[in-house]
Each structure stands twice: as structure tokens, then as C-alpha cells.
Amino acid sequence: MGDPATELVLARVDGHVATVTLNQPERKNPLSDPMIRALTAAFELPEVRGAGVVVIRGAGGVFSAGGDIKQFHASLTTDASEQLEGTRDFREMLLTLESLEAVTVAVVEGPALGGGCGLTAACDYAIASNTAKFGCPEIKLGAFPMLIAPALVRAIGARATYALSVSGDLIDAQRALDLGLVSQVVSAAALEEHVADYIERANAVPADVLKMGKMAVRAAMSNDYRAGVEAGSTLRSLLFSSPAFHEGVNAFVSRSRS
């Protein structure tokens, strides 16, 4: 997708396995608007859409620390309609990921917080390093992870989603495995070997078989994912334009500066 030193998202293909990498490790791969748009563009690449498996990971030993607090702070003067428009890129990214026929696999090292946790949940499969941490700390800003709620509920159920969202606490990889947020946990030292082995085994299976298998699993799921994402987007826009959220962000920024 261009110069690895400057591109926010990298994409490469090995056989019929595509790897999409968030590439701003110096900022912990935040899900800023430019990063989100770059992810959507990567998911729309013909070689990615034609893959049997799409691996999603972060550069620099970090999956994603979630939303960009600077961006949140800058948006405090916008009203609900502008907030709704501001969710468009994230909605589009989630729904483009959802539209992939390929089996999607998150490979998680380090933090996967907020939207990063949601991105993990939105994938069909997730491999985590034992050093990974997951959580939805939005509550500390006076917010709630509404946009990613459909992905979280689908992955771990409503009760666990409430627990993560209301507490804002981080959980380790083993707890994420227990909840069903991730599929496997491996040691940090063995992660790259494990991912390489997964790609090799996936490449041994015809891409059409993988795609049809995903179709069968999705057909067994009755929840209306799109409606959930759209509802979360509307609710988020109302919350993010509210005085309570503004106070929460301002307080967080003040604490960070002190």
C-alpha cells in the first residue's frame, strides 16, 4: 500500500492470506479518523477482498490503544447531528470488515482498548499474546462503547459486555479467552511462529472452502448486526454531544496534563 515508513495501514498477501497492519506504533496505533479510513481502504482492496483469510494486527507489539483522545477533545463543540456524521468513518470500517467473505483473524499483542477491543471482537477468530490487555475504558470519559457493542455482545454476550463497559477495567489474555473474546492465547515468544503456522495451514485450505464455511457460521447467527451498529452510532452521537461527556473528557485531559 506504499512506503511502510509513512503508511498508517499496511497490506500484504501471502497465498490467499492477507495481512492488514495498523502502522502507527509510536502512538499505540490509535483509531483516529485517518487510521479508520485507511483500514476501510485496506479492507476494500481487491487482493484483500479476494483472500480466504484476513489477518489484522498492529505494528510495534501494540494492537490498538483505541480512540484518539485529542480527536475526542476537539469534537466537544459539535452537536448531536455533527457527532453522528463523525461516526460515519468508524461505522463504514466496521461494516466493511463485516462484509468480507474471508475469515478474519485478529492477532493481538499489547493493549487492545476501546475500539481496539471492538475490532478484536468484530473478527471471526483472535489469537492473543499472553501479554495482551483488553478493555473498554470509555466510561472514564463519561462515555460508553456504543459503536462496538454489537461486536462485543456477539463475541462475549451482553453480561460480559456490561461488565467490561461499566467497570472500565482491563482484563488479561487468559480472562479474554475465558470470556470468548479471543480464541487462543500463546506466549509472546511463540506468537510469530504460531501466526506463521496458522497462515501456512490456512493456505493449505482452498479459499472458497474458508469463505463458504464463514457463510455457514454467519447464517446460523440471527442477530441483525447492521442495525446494532447503526443504533450504536446514533446513541453515541447523542452522548458525545452531551454536557456529561464534555465534562468527562475535559477532566481526563486536565488530569493528563497535571
PDB file of C-alpha atoms in Angstrom:
ATOM      1  CA  MET A   1       0.000   0.000   0.000  1.00  0.00           C
ATOM      2  CA  GLY A   2       3.008   2.355  -0.172  1.00  0.00           C
ATOM      3  CA  ASP A   3       6.027   3.313   1.928  1.00  0.00           C
ATOM      4  CA  PRO A   4       5.934   1.284   5.166  1.00  0.00           C
ATOM      5  CA  ALA A   5       7.533   4.214   6.985  1.00  0.00           C
ATOM      6  CA  THR A   6       4.637   6.567   6.245  1.00  0.00           C
ATOM      7  CA  GLU A   7       1.538   4.446   5.617  1.00  0.00           C
ATOM      8  CA  LEU A   8      -0.936   4.262   8.500  1.00  0.00           C
ATOM      9  CA  VAL A   9      -2.069   0.809   7.386  1.00  0.00           C
ATOM     10  CA  LEU A  10      -0.051  -1.818   5.538  1.00  0.00           C
ATOM     11  CA  ALA A  11      -1.482  -4.679   3.499  1.00  0.00           C
ATOM     12  CA  ARG A  12       0.296  -7.702   2.055  1.00  0.00           C
ATOM     13  CA  VAL A  13      -0.838 -11.040   0.672  1.00  0.00           C
ATOM     14  CA  ASP A  14       0.765 -14.458   1.116  1.00  0.00           C
ATOM     15  CA  GLY A  15      -1.094 -17.039  -0.951  1.00  0.00           C
ATOM     16  CA  HIS A  16      -4.727 -16.439  -0.126  1.00  0.00           C
ATOM     17  CA  VAL A  17      -3.971 -14.957   3.305  1.00  0.00           C
ATOM     18  CA  ALA A  18      -3.939 -11.153   3.522  1.00  0.00           C
ATOM     19  CA  THR A  19      -2.364  -9.330   6.470  1.00  0.00           C
ATOM     20  CA  VAL A  20      -3.559  -5.829   7.350  1.00  0.00           C
ATOM     21  CA  THR A  21      -1.363  -3.994   9.871  1.00  0.00           C
ATOM     22  CA  LEU A  22      -2.133  -0.830  11.832  1.00  0.00           C
ATOM     23  CA  ASN A  23       1.118   1.082  11.463  1.00  0.00           C
ATOM     24  CA  GLN A  24       1.406   3.964  13.914  1.00  0.00           C
ATOM     25  CA  PRO A  25       3.125   2.200  16.823  1.00  0.00           C
ATOM     26  CA  GLU A  26       4.665   5.396  18.206  1.00  0.00           C
ATOM     27  CA  ARG A  27       1.086   6.435  19.121  1.00  0.00           C
ATOM     28  CA  LYS A  28      -0.044   2.898  20.024  1.00  0.00           C
ATOM     29  CA  ASN A  29      -1.950   2.559  16.739  1.00  0.00           C
ATOM     30  CA  PRO A  30      -4.863   4.842  17.703  1.00  0.00           C
ATOM     31  CA  LEU A  31      -8.151   4.524  15.857  1.00  0.00           C
ATOM     32  CA  SER A  32      -8.078   8.122  14.669  1.00  0.00           C
ATOM     33  CA  ASP A  33     -10.194   9.147  11.686  1.00  0.00           C
ATOM     34  CA  PRO A  34      -7.218   8.820   9.276  1.00  0.00           C
ATOM     35  CA  MET A  35      -6.401   5.356  10.655  1.00  0.00           C
ATOM     36  CA  ILE A  36     -10.032   4.259  10.379  1.00  0.00           C
ATOM     37  CA  ARG A  37     -10.268   5.462   6.782  1.00  0.00           C
ATOM     38  CA  ALA A  38      -7.001   3.692   5.961  1.00  0.00           C
ATOM     39  CA  LEU A  39      -8.359   0.453   7.447  1.00  0.00           C
ATOM     40  CA  THR A  40     -11.502   0.722   5.342  1.00  0.00           C
ATOM     41  CA  ALA A  41      -9.401   1.326   2.234  1.00  0.00           C
ATOM     42  CA  ALA A  42      -7.323  -1.758   3.044  1.00  0.00           C
ATOM     43  CA  PHE A  43     -10.427  -3.907   3.526  1.00  0.00           C
ATOM     44  CA  GLU A  44     -11.672  -2.713   0.124  1.00  0.00           C
ATOM     45  CA  LEU A  45      -8.508  -3.703  -1.761  1.00  0.00           C
ATOM     46  CA  PRO A  46      -9.293  -6.405  -4.368  1.00  0.00           C
ATOM     47  CA  GLU A  47      -6.477  -8.627  -3.111  1.00  0.00           C
ATOM     48  CA  VAL A  48      -7.818  -8.387   0.449  1.00  0.00           C
ATOM     49  CA  ARG A  49     -11.435  -8.948  -0.574  1.00  0.00           C
ATOM     50  CA  GLY A  50     -10.349 -11.953  -2.614  1.00  0.00           C
ATOM     51  CA  ALA A  51      -8.421 -13.571   0.248  1.00  0.00           C
ATOM     52  CA  GLY A  52      -9.626 -16.605   2.154  1.00  0.00           C
ATOM     53  CA  VAL A  53      -8.225 -15.291   5.447  1.00  0.00           C
ATOM     54  CA  VAL A  54      -7.552 -11.698   6.525  1.00  0.00           C
ATOM     55  CA  VAL A  55      -5.196 -11.252   9.488  1.00  0.00           C
ATOM     56  CA  ILE A  56      -5.461  -7.926  11.342  1.00  0.00           C
ATOM     57  CA  ARG A  57      -2.694  -6.841  13.685  1.00  0.00           C
ATOM     58  CA  GLY A  58      -0.783  -3.827  14.998  1.00  0.00           C
ATOM     59  CA  ALA A  59       2.831  -2.850  14.407  1.00  0.00           C
ATOM     60  CA  GLY A  60       5.348  -2.450  17.205  1.00  0.00           C
ATOM     61  CA  GLY A  61       3.924  -5.034  19.576  1.00  0.00           C
ATOM     62  CA  VAL A  62       0.734  -2.992  20.074  1.00  0.00           C
ATOM     63  CA  PHE A  63      -2.689  -3.844  18.651  1.00  0.00           C
ATOM     64  CA  SER A  64      -4.529  -0.564  19.292  1.00  0.00           C
ATOM     65  CA  ALA A  65      -4.999   1.699  22.291  1.00  0.00           C
ATOM     66  CA  GLY A  66      -8.389   2.706  20.879  1.00  0.00           C
ATOM     67  CA  GLY A  67      -9.850   6.115  20.112  1.00  0.00           C
ATOM     68  CA  ASP A  68      -7.799   9.283  19.767  1.00  0.00           C
ATOM     69  CA  ILE A  69      -8.353  11.400  22.896  1.00  0.00           C
ATOM     70  CA  LYS A  70      -7.146  14.529  21.066  1.00  0.00           C
ATOM     71  CA  GLN A  71      -9.832  13.944  18.474  1.00  0.00           C
ATOM     72  CA  PHE A  72     -12.482  13.443  21.179  1.00  0.00           C
ATOM     73  CA  HIS A  73     -11.421  16.665  22.871  1.00  0.00           C
ATOM     74  CA  ALA A  74     -11.527  18.619  19.618  1.00  0.00           C
ATOM     75  CA  SER A  75     -15.081  17.422  18.965  1.00  0.00           C
ATOM     76  CA  LEU A  76     -16.595  18.812  22.167  1.00  0.00           C
ATOM     77  CA  THR A  77     -18.094  21.832  20.410  1.00  0.00           C
ATOM     78  CA  THR A  78     -20.116  19.728  17.951  1.00  0.00           C
ATOM     79  CA  ASP A  79     -23.825  18.961  18.309  1.00  0.00           C
ATOM     80  CA  ALA A  80     -25.543  15.574  18.007  1.00  0.00           C
ATOM     81  CA  SER A  81     -26.008  15.759  14.232  1.00  0.00           C
ATOM     82  CA  GLU A  82     -22.325  16.576  13.746  1.00  0.00           C
ATOM     83  CA  GLN A  83     -21.366  13.803  16.167  1.00  0.00           C
ATOM     84  CA  LEU A  84     -23.452  11.371  14.121  1.00  0.00           C
ATOM     85  CA  GLU A  85     -21.665  12.444  10.959  1.00  0.00           C
ATOM     86  CA  GLY A  86     -18.399  11.994  12.856  1.00  0.00           C
ATOM     87  CA  THR A  87     -19.165   8.316  13.427  1.00  0.00           C
ATOM     88  CA  ARG A  88     -19.537   7.648   9.701  1.00  0.00           C
ATOM     89  CA  ASP A  89     -15.946   6.536   9.127  1.00  0.00           C
ATOM     90  CA  PHE A  90     -15.968   4.107  12.047  1.00  0.00           C
ATOM     91  CA  ARG A  91     -19.354   2.703  11.043  1.00  0.00           C
ATOM     92  CA  GLU A  92     -18.118   2.245   7.495  1.00  0.00           C
ATOM     93  CA  MET A  93     -14.967   0.497   8.696  1.00  0.00           C
ATOM     94  CA  LEU A  94     -16.899  -1.945  10.894  1.00  0.00           C
ATOM     95  CA  LEU A  95     -19.409  -2.733   8.171  1.00  0.00           C
ATOM     96  CA  THR A  96     -16.714  -3.124   5.501  1.00  0.00           C
ATOM     97  CA  LEU A  97     -14.891  -5.561   7.782  1.00  0.00           C
ATOM     98  CA  GLU A  98     -18.177  -7.364   8.376  1.00  0.00           C
ATOM     99  CA  SER A  99     -18.759  -7.635   4.620  1.00  0.00           C
ATOM    100  CA  LEU A 100     -15.530  -9.546   3.982  1.00  0.00           C
ATOM    101  CA  GLU A 101     -16.146 -13.098   2.821  1.00  0.00           C
ATOM    102  CA  ALA A 102     -12.774 -14.109   4.243  1.00  0.00           C
ATOM    103  CA  VAL A 103     -12.311 -15.479   7.744  1.00  0.00           C
ATOM    104  CA  THR A 104     -10.976 -12.513   9.744  1.00  0.00           C
ATOM    105  CA  VAL A 105      -8.323 -13.126  12.393  1.00  0.00           C
ATOM    106  CA  ALA A 106      -7.119 -10.592  14.971  1.00  0.00           C
ATOM    107  CA  VAL A 107      -3.558 -11.086  16.213  1.00  0.00           C
ATOM    108  CA  VAL A 108      -3.296  -9.141  19.459  1.00  0.00           C
ATOM    109  CA  GLU A 109      -0.174  -8.009  21.279  1.00  0.00           C
ATOM    110  CA  GLY A 110      -0.136  -5.374  23.986  1.00  0.00           C
ATOM    111  CA  PRO A 111      -3.226  -3.219  24.513  1.00  0.00           C
ATOM    112  CA  ALA A 112      -6.495  -3.691  22.631  1.00  0.00           C
ATOM    113  CA  LEU A 113      -8.614  -0.978  24.213  1.00  0.00           C
ATOM    114  CA  GLY A 114     -11.902   0.676  23.312  1.00  0.00           C
ATOM    115  CA  GLY A 115     -12.233   0.474  19.555  1.00  0.00           C
ATOM    116  CA  GLY A 116      -9.226  -1.868  19.519  1.00  0.00           C
ATOM    117  CA  CYS A 117     -11.129  -4.257  21.777  1.00  0.00           C
ATOM    118  CA  GLY A 118     -14.137  -3.876  19.483  1.00  0.00           C
ATOM    119  CA  LEU A 119     -12.020  -4.577  16.413  1.00  0.00           C
ATOM    120  CA  THR A 120     -10.829  -7.791  18.074  1.00  0.00           C
ATOM    121  CA  ALA A 121     -14.414  -8.771  18.862  1.00  0.00           C
ATOM    122  CA  ALA A 122     -15.527  -7.995  15.307  1.00  0.00           C
ATOM    123  CA  CYS A 123     -13.122 -10.577  13.879  1.00  0.00           C
ATOM    124  CA  ASP A 124     -14.136 -14.197  13.425  1.00  0.00           C
ATOM    125  CA  TYR A 125     -11.101 -15.524  15.298  1.00  0.00           C
ATOM    126  CA  ALA A 126      -8.481 -13.994  17.584  1.00  0.00           C
ATOM    127  CA  ILE A 127      -5.008 -15.092  18.633  1.00  0.00           C
ATOM    128  CA  ALA A 128      -3.598 -13.211  21.633  1.00  0.00           C
ATOM    129  CA  SER A 129      -0.156 -12.979  23.132  1.00  0.00           C
ATOM    130  CA  ASN A 130      -0.136 -13.685  26.853  1.00  0.00           C
ATOM    131  CA  THR A 131       0.985 -10.070  27.286  1.00  0.00           C
ATOM    132  CA  ALA A 132      -2.191  -8.669  25.673  1.00  0.00           C
ATOM    133  CA  LYS A 133      -4.606  -6.489  27.633  1.00  0.00           C
ATOM    134  CA  PHE A 134      -8.217  -5.793  26.724  1.00  0.00           C
ATOM    135  CA  GLY A 135     -10.778  -3.316  27.961  1.00  0.00           C
ATOM    136  CA  CYS A 136     -13.365  -0.630  27.309  1.00  0.00           C
ATOM    137  CA  PRO A 137     -12.190   2.353  29.377  1.00  0.00           C
ATOM    138  CA  GLU A 138     -14.594   4.812  27.703  1.00  0.00           C
ATOM    139  CA  ILE A 139     -16.582   5.000  30.953  1.00  0.00           C
ATOM    140  CA  LYS A 140     -13.685   7.006  32.429  1.00  0.00           C
ATOM    141  CA  LEU A 141     -14.540   9.742  29.922  1.00  0.00           C
ATOM    142  CA  GLY A 142     -18.217   9.567  30.807  1.00  0.00           C
ATOM    143  CA  ALA A 143     -18.863   7.562  27.639  1.00  0.00           C
ATOM    144  CA  PHE A 144     -19.929   4.035  26.711  1.00  0.00           C
ATOM    145  CA  PRO A 145     -18.658   1.789  23.873  1.00  0.00           C
ATOM    146  CA  MET A 146     -21.859   2.033  21.845  1.00  0.00           C
ATOM    147  CA  LEU A 147     -20.442   1.608  18.350  1.00  0.00           C
ATOM    148  CA  ILE A 148     -18.634  -1.597  19.241  1.00  0.00           C
ATOM    149  CA  ALA A 149     -21.426  -3.006  21.426  1.00  0.00           C
ATOM    150  CA  PRO A 150     -22.806  -5.236  18.618  1.00  0.00           C
ATOM    151  CA  ALA A 151     -19.386  -6.830  18.113  1.00  0.00           C
ATOM    152  CA  LEU A 152     -18.821  -7.278  21.842  1.00  0.00           C
ATOM    153  CA  VAL A 153     -22.250  -8.761  22.511  1.00  0.00           C
ATOM    154  CA  ARG A 154     -21.820 -11.159  19.615  1.00  0.00           C
ATOM    155  CA  ALA A 155     -18.422 -12.273  20.900  1.00  0.00           C
ATOM    156  CA  ILE A 156     -18.881 -12.376  24.680  1.00  0.00           C
ATOM    157  CA  GLY A 157     -22.586 -11.822  25.399  1.00  0.00           C
ATOM    158  CA  ALA A 158     -24.493  -8.971  26.994  1.00  0.00           C
ATOM    159  CA  ARG A 159     -23.494  -9.573  30.615  1.00  0.00           C
ATOM    160  CA  ALA A 160     -19.753  -9.609  29.941  1.00  0.00           C
ATOM    161  CA  THR A 161     -20.156  -6.568  27.684  1.00  0.00           C
ATOM    162  CA  TYR A 162     -21.826  -4.672  30.526  1.00  0.00           C
ATOM    163  CA  ALA A 163     -19.115  -5.795  32.945  1.00  0.00           C
ATOM    164  CA  LEU A 164     -16.288  -4.553  30.719  1.00  0.00           C
ATOM    165  CA  SER A 165     -18.079  -1.349  29.768  1.00  0.00           C
ATOM    166  CA  VAL A 166     -19.313  -0.252  33.197  1.00  0.00           C
ATOM    167  CA  SER A 167     -16.121  -1.065  35.109  1.00  0.00           C
ATOM    168  CA  GLY A 168     -13.670   0.240  32.534  1.00  0.00           C
ATOM    169  CA  ASP A 169     -11.243  -2.332  33.942  1.00  0.00           C
ATOM    170  CA  LEU A 170      -8.607  -4.059  31.843  1.00  0.00           C
ATOM    171  CA  ILE A 171      -8.508  -7.836  31.577  1.00  0.00           C
ATOM    172  CA  ASP A 172      -5.624 -10.089  30.664  1.00  0.00           C
ATOM    173  CA  ALA A 173      -5.433 -12.534  27.778  1.00  0.00           C
ATOM    174  CA  GLN A 174      -6.498 -15.536  29.853  1.00  0.00           C
ATOM    175  CA  ARG A 175      -9.643 -13.746  31.027  1.00  0.00           C
ATOM    176  CA  ALA A 176     -10.337 -12.697  27.443  1.00  0.00           C
ATOM    177  CA  LEU A 177     -10.051 -16.355  26.447  1.00  0.00           C
ATOM    178  CA  ASP A 178     -12.425 -17.395  29.228  1.00  0.00           C
ATOM    179  CA  LEU A 179     -14.986 -14.838  28.019  1.00  0.00           C
ATOM    180  CA  GLY A 180     -14.662 -15.852  24.378  1.00  0.00           C
ATOM    181  CA  LEU A 181     -13.180 -12.540  23.263  1.00  0.00           C
ATOM    182  CA  VAL A 182     -10.142 -14.404  21.913  1.00  0.00           C
ATOM    183  CA  SER A 183      -9.812 -17.910  20.545  1.00  0.00           C
ATOM    184  CA  GLN A 184      -6.257 -18.779  21.585  1.00  0.00           C
ATOM    185  CA  VAL A 185      -3.554 -17.466  23.903  1.00  0.00           C
ATOM    186  CA  VAL A 186       0.104 -18.167  23.179  1.00  0.00           C
ATOM    187  CA  SER A 187       3.332 -16.979  24.773  1.00  0.00           C
ATOM    188  CA  ALA A 188       4.808 -13.760  23.436  1.00  0.00           C
ATOM    189  CA  ALA A 189       7.930 -15.660  22.412  1.00  0.00           C
ATOM    190  CA  ALA A 190       5.922 -18.153  20.353  1.00  0.00           C
ATOM    191  CA  LEU A 191       3.433 -15.707  18.802  1.00  0.00           C
ATOM    192  CA  GLU A 192       5.140 -15.119  15.456  1.00  0.00           C
ATOM    193  CA  GLU A 193       5.801 -18.827  14.957  1.00  0.00           C
ATOM    194  CA  HIS A 194       2.185 -19.582  15.814  1.00  0.00           C
ATOM    195  CA  VAL A 195       0.842 -16.962  13.398  1.00  0.00           C
ATOM    196  CA  ALA A 196       3.143 -18.230  10.633  1.00  0.00           C
ATOM    197  CA  ASP A 197       1.893 -21.766  11.257  1.00  0.00           C
ATOM    198  CA  TYR A 198      -1.724 -20.562  11.163  1.00  0.00           C
ATOM    199  CA  ILE A 199      -1.121 -18.844   7.819  1.00  0.00           C
ATOM    200  CA  GLU A 200       0.569 -21.948   6.423  1.00  0.00           C
ATOM    201  CA  ARG A 201      -2.346 -24.151   7.475  1.00  0.00           C
ATOM    202  CA  ALA A 202      -4.900 -21.661   6.145  1.00  0.00           C
ATOM    203  CA  ASN A 203      -3.100 -21.570   2.805  1.00  0.00           C
ATOM    204  CA  ALA A 204      -3.454 -25.354   2.616  1.00  0.00           C
ATOM    205  CA  VAL A 205      -7.254 -24.979   2.587  1.00  0.00           C
ATOM    206  CA  PRO A 206      -8.907 -23.669  -0.607  1.00  0.00           C
ATOM    207  CA  ALA A 207     -10.082 -20.073  -0.202  1.00  0.00           C
ATOM    208  CA  ASP A 208     -13.583 -20.977  -1.367  1.00  0.00           C
ATOM    209  CA  VAL A 209     -13.884 -23.559   1.402  1.00  0.00           C
ATOM    210  CA  LEU A 210     -12.954 -20.963   4.020  1.00  0.00           C
ATOM    211  CA  LYS A 211     -15.428 -18.448   2.593  1.00  0.00           C
ATOM    212  CA  MET A 212     -18.263 -20.961   2.413  1.00  0.00           C
ATOM    213  CA  GLY A 213     -17.521 -22.072   5.960  1.00  0.00           C
ATOM    214  CA  LYS A 214     -17.826 -18.484   7.140  1.00  0.00           C
ATOM    215  CA  MET A 215     -21.120 -18.135   5.289  1.00  0.00           C
ATOM    216  CA  ALA A 216     -22.447 -21.203   7.085  1.00  0.00           C
ATOM    217  CA  VAL A 217     -21.479 -19.853  10.508  1.00  0.00           C
ATOM    218  CA  ARG A 218     -22.952 -16.425   9.775  1.00  0.00           C
ATOM    219  CA  ALA A 219     -26.170 -17.992   8.508  1.00  0.00           C
ATOM    220  CA  ALA A 220     -26.566 -19.603  11.920  1.00  0.00           C
ATOM    221  CA  MET A 221     -26.444 -16.197  13.615  1.00  0.00           C
ATOM    222  CA  SER A 222     -29.795 -14.455  13.834  1.00  0.00           C
ATOM    223  CA  ASN A 223     -28.899 -11.047  15.299  1.00  0.00           C
ATOM    224  CA  ASP A 224     -29.136  -8.016  12.992  1.00  0.00           C
ATOM    225  CA  TYR A 225     -25.560  -6.760  13.227  1.00  0.00           C
ATOM    226  CA  ARG A 226     -26.032  -3.817  10.856  1.00  0.00           C
ATOM    227  CA  ALA A 227     -28.992  -2.500  12.827  1.00  0.00           C
ATOM    228  CA  GLY A 228     -26.951  -2.764  16.012  1.00  0.00           C
ATOM    229  CA  VAL A 229     -24.069  -0.770  14.545  1.00  0.00           C
ATOM    230  CA  GLU A 230     -26.440   1.900  13.226  1.00  0.00           C
ATOM    231  CA  ALA A 231     -28.229   2.179  16.581  1.00  0.00           C
ATOM    232  CA  GLY A 232     -24.927   2.412  18.432  1.00  0.00           C
ATOM    233  CA  SER A 233     -23.825   5.183  16.086  1.00  0.00           C
ATOM    234  CA  THR A 234     -26.941   7.253  16.783  1.00  0.00           C
ATOM    235  CA  LEU A 235     -26.719   6.761  20.550  1.00  0.00           C
ATOM    236  CA  ARG A 236     -23.019   7.619  20.568  1.00  0.00           C
ATOM    237  CA  SER A 237     -23.671  10.879  18.722  1.00  0.00           C
ATOM    238  CA  LEU A 238     -26.182  11.917  21.390  1.00  0.00           C
ATOM    239  CA  LEU A 239     -23.851  11.017  24.245  1.00  0.00           C
ATOM    240  CA  PHE A 240     -20.769  12.652  22.727  1.00  0.00           C
ATOM    241  CA  SER A 241     -22.655  15.936  22.305  1.00  0.00           C
ATOM    242  CA  SER A 242     -23.861  15.933  25.932  1.00  0.00           C
ATOM    243  CA  PRO A 243     -22.506  18.076  28.806  1.00  0.00           C
ATOM    244  CA  ALA A 244     -21.664  14.948  30.838  1.00  0.00           C
ATOM    245  CA  PHE A 245     -19.303  13.661  28.152  1.00  0.00           C
ATOM    246  CA  HIS A 246     -17.710  17.092  27.723  1.00  0.00           C
ATOM    247  CA  GLU A 247     -17.044  17.259  31.460  1.00  0.00           C
ATOM    248  CA  GLY A 248     -15.563  13.761  31.449  1.00  0.00           C
ATOM    249  CA  VAL A 249     -13.161  14.474  28.580  1.00  0.00           C
ATOM    250  CA  ASN A 250     -12.095  17.831  29.996  1.00  0.00           C
ATOM    251  CA  ALA A 251     -11.434  16.253  33.392  1.00  0.00           C
ATOM    252  CA  PHE A 252      -9.404  13.451  31.794  1.00  0.00           C
ATOM    253  CA  VAL A 253      -7.332  15.920  29.755  1.00  0.00           C
ATOM    254  CA  SER A 254      -6.722  18.060  32.847  1.00  0.00           C
ATOM    255  CA  ARG A 255      -5.504  15.037  34.812  1.00  0.00           C
ATOM    256  CA  SER A 256      -3.235  14.015  31.928  1.00  0.00           C
ATOM    257  CA  ARG A 257      -1.617  17.452  31.843  1.00  0.00           C
ATOM    258  CA  SER A 258      -1.046  17.675  35.590  1.00  0.00           C
TER     259      SER A 258
END
